[in-house]
Tab-separated table of C-alpha atoms in Angstrom:
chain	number	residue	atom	x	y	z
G	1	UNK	CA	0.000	0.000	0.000
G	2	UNK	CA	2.332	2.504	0.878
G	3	UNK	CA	4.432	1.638	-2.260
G	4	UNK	CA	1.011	2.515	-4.213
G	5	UNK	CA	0.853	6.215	-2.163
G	6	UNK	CA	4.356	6.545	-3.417
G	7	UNK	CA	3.555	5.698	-7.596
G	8	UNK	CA	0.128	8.044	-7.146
G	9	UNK	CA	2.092	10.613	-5.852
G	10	UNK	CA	5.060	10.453	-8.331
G	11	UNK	CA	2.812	10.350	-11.030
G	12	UNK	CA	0.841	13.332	-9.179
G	13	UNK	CA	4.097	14.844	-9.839
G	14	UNK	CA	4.977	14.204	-13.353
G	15	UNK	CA	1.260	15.214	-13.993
G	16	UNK	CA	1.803	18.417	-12.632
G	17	UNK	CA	5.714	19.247	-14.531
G	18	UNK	CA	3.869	17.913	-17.805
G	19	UNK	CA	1.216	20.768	-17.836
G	20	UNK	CA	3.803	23.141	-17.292
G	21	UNK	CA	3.706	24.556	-13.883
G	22	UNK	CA	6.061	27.292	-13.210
G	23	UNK	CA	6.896	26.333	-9.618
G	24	UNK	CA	6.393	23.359	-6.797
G	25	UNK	CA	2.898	22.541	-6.973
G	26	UNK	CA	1.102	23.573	-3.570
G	27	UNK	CA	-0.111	20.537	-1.378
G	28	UNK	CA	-3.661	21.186	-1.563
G	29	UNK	CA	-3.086	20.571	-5.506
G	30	UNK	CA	-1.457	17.639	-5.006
G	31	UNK	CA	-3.704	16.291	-2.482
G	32	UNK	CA	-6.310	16.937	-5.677
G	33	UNK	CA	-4.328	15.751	-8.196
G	34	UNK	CA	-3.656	12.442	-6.412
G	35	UNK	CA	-7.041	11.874	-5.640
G	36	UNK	CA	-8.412	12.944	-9.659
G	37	UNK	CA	-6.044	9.941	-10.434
G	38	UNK	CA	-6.969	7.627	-8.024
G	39	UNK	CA	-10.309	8.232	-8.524
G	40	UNK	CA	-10.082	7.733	-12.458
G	41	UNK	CA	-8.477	3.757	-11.512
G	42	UNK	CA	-11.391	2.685	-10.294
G	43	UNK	CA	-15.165	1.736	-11.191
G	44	UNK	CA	-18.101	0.067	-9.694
G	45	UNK	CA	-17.787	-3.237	-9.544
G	46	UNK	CA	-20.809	-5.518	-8.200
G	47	UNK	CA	-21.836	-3.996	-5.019
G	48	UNK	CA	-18.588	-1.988	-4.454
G	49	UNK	CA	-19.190	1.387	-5.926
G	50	UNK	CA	-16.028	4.255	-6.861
G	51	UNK	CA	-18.130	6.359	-4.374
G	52	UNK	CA	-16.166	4.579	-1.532
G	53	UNK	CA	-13.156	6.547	-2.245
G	54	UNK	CA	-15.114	9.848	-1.321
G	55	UNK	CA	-13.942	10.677	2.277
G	56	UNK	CA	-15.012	12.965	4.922
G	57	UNK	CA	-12.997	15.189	6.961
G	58	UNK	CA	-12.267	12.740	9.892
G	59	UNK	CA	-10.630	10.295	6.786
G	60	UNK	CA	-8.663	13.267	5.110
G	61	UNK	CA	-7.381	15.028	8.439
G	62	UNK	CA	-6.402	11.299	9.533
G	63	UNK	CA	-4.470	10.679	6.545
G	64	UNK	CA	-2.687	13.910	6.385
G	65	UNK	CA	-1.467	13.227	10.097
G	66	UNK	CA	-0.166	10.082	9.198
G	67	UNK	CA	1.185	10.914	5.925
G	68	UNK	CA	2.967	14.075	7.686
G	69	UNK	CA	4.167	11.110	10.651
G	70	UNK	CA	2.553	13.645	13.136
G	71	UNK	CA	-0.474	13.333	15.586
G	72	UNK	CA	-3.689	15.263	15.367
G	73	UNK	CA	-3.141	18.177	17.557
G	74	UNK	CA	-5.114	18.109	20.786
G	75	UNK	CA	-7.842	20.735	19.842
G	76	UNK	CA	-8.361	19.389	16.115
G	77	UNK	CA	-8.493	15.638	17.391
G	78	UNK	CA	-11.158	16.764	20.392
G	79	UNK	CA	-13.114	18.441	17.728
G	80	UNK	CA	-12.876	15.154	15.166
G	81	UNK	CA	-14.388	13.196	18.276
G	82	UNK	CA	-16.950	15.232	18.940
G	83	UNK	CA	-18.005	15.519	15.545
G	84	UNK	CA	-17.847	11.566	15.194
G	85	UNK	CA	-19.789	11.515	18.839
G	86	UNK	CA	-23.072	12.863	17.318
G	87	UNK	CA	-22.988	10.050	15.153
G	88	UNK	CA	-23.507	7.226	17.574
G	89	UNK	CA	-27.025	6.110	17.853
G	90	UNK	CA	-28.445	3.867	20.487
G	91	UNK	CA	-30.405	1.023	20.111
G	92	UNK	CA	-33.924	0.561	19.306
G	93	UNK	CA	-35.638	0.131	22.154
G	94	UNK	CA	-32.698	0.672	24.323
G	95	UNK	CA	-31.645	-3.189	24.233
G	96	UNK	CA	-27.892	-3.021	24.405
G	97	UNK	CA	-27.090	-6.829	24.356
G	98	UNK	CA	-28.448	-9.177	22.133
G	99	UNK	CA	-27.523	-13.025	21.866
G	100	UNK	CA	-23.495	-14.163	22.654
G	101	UNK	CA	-23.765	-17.103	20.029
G	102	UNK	CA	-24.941	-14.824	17.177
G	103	UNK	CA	-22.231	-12.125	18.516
G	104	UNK	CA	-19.282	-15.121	17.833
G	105	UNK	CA	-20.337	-15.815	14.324
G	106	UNK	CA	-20.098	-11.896	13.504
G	107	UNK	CA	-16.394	-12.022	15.412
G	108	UNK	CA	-15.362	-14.693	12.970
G	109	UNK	CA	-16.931	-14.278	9.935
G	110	UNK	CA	-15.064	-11.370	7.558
G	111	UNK	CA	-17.483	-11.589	4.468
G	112	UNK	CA	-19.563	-8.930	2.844
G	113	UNK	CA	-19.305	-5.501	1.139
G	114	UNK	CA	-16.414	-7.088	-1.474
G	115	UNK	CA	-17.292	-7.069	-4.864
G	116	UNK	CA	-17.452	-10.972	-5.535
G	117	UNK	CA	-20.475	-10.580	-2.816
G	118	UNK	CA	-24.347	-9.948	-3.061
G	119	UNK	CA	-26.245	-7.643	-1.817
G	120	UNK	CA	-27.811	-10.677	0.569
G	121	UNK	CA	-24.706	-11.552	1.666
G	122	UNK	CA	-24.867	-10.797	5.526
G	123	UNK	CA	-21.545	-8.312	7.085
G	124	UNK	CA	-18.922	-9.942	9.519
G	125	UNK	CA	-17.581	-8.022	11.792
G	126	UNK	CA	-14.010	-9.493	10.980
G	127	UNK	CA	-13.844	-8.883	14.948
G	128	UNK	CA	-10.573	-11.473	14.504
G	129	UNK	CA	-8.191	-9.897	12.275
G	130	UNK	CA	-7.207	-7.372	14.705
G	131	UNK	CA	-8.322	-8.857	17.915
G	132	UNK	CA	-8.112	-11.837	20.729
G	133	UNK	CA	-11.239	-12.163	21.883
G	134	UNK	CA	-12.052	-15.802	22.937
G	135	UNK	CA	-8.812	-17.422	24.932
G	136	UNK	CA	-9.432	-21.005	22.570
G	137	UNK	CA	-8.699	-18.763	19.803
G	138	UNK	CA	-5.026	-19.652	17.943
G	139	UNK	CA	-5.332	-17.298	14.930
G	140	UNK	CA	-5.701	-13.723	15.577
G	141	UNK	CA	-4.829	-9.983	14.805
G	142	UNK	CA	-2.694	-7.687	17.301
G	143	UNK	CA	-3.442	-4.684	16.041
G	144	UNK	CA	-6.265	-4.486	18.581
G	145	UNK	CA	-5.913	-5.138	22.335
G	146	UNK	CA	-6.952	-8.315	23.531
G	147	UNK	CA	-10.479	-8.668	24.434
G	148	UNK	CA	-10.550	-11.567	26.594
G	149	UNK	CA	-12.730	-10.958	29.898
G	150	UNK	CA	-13.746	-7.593	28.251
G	151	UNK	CA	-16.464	-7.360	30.232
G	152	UNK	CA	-15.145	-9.302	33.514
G	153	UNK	CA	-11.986	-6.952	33.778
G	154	UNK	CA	-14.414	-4.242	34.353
G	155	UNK	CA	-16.880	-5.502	36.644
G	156	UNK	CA	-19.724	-6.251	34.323
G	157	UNK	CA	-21.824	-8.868	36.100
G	158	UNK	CA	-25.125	-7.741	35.283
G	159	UNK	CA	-24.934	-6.015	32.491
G	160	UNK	CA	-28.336	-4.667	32.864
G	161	UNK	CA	-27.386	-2.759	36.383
G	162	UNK	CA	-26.756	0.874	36.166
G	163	UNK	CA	-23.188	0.528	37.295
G	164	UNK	CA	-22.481	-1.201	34.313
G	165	UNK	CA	-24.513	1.606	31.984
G	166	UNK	CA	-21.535	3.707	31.443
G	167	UNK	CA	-19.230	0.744	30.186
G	168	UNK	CA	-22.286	-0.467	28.128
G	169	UNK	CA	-22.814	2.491	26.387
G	170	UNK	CA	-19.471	3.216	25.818
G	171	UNK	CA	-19.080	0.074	24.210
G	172	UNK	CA	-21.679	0.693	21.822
G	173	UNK	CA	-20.431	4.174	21.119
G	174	UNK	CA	-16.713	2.656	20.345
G	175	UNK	CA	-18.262	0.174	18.277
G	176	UNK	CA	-20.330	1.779	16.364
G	177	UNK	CA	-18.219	4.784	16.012
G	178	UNK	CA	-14.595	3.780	16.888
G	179	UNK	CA	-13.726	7.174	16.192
G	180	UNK	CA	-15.687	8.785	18.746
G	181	UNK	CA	-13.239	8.410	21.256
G	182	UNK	CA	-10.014	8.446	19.267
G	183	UNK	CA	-9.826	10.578	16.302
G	184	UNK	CA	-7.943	8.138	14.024
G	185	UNK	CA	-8.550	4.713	15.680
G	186	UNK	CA	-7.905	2.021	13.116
G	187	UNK	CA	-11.154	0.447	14.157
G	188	UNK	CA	-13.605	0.755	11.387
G	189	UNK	CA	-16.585	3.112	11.989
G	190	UNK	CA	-18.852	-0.027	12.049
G	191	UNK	CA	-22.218	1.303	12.746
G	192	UNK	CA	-21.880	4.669	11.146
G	193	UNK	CA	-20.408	3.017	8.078
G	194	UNK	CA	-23.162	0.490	7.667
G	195	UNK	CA	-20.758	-2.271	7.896
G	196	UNK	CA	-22.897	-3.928	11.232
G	197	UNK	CA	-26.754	-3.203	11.628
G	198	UNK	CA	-27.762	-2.247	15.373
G	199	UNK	CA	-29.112	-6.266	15.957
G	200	UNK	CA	-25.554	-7.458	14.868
G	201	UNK	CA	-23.908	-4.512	17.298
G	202	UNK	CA	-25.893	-6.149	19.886
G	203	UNK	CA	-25.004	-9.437	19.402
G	204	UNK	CA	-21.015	-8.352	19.335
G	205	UNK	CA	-21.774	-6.728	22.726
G	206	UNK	CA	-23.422	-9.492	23.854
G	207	UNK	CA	-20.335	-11.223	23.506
G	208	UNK	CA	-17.965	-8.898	25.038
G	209	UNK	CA	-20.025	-7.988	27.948
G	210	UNK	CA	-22.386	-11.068	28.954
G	211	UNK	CA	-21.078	-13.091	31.760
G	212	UNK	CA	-22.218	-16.312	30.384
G	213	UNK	CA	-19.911	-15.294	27.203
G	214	UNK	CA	-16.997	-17.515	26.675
G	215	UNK	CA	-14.983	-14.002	26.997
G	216	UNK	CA	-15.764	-13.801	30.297
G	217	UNK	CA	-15.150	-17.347	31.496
């Protein structure tokens, strides 16, 4: 990937010499340029649509930070969050956890939204390629923290008591908006992006946060 940022942008900057430009192209131009030519590389394909390349500004200020190799400045990442905070919504009916067994399946399944699937094809959560999550597991991603005894480590015994509402809903908020609470988490933006419908979410949670969940065995 980053060998592909490198050809767009050298290309970016041929493009620009080739049309004649008098002096060092600004950044904002190539920032344009570079996305003109990505843009022009791809198509819709099945379900997958070139509209996925359109970002918002939580996707372009996070890439400029880590193209530049510098954090989000306090004040702009605070703002980013709160922005990304007003997305969250909570469940229907206010039922935070839904089945444990149905949450696992989500966890370890990593299909839909690719362009070999239909639009039937029900969303994983892919939960797996960047976290441990059930001890048993072998095969898993680190790019994550460990999720084993989510909900145990934090005294979640009855879910349903109010001293477990704040770590409910803030597990709801991080999943369904990972970027709600850090600017550029690497966690995708499940519910906001439509990757996980709110009866999937509370399956997930259900895992993470029911007692009788292998997690918390």
């Amino acid at each position: 990937m980053k060998q592909h940022h490198k050809l767009v942008f050298s290309a970016s900057v041929a493009a620009a010499m080739v049309v004649g430009c008098a002096s060092v192209p600004s950044s904002a131009d190539l920032d344009k340029l570079t996305s003109d030519i990505v843009k022009t590389s791809f198509r819709d394909e099945g379900i997958v649509k070139a509209s996925v390349l359109d970002t918002d500004e939580t996707n372009r200020v996070c890439s400029a930070a880590d193209v530049s190799g510098r954090p989000l400045d306090e004040e702009t990442a605070k703002r980013i969050e709160a922005i990304n905070l007003q997305t969250v919504k909570a469940p229907p009916g206010g039922k935070y956890l839904g089945d444990w067994k149905e949450g696992e399946k989500i966890a370890q399944s990593g299909r839909g939204l690719t362009y070999t699937d239909d639009a039937k094809t029900v969303n994983g959560g892919n939960c797996y390629n960047c976290h441990q999550i059930d001890q048993k597991e072998i095969s898993f991603g680190t790019i994550g923290p460990s999720l084993y005894n989510y909900g145990k480590i934090r005294g979640v015994t009855d879910p349903a008591s109010p001293q477990a509402r704040p770590i409910v809903e803030y597990t709801w908020g991080k999943i369904w908006n990972s970027k709600a609470y850090n600017a550029c988490s690497n966690m995708p933006r499940a519910g906001h992006m439509g990757i996980l419908n709110a009866a999937q979410i509370a399956d997930v949670m259900a895992l993470l946060l029911d007692p009788k969940s292998p997690v918390n065995q």
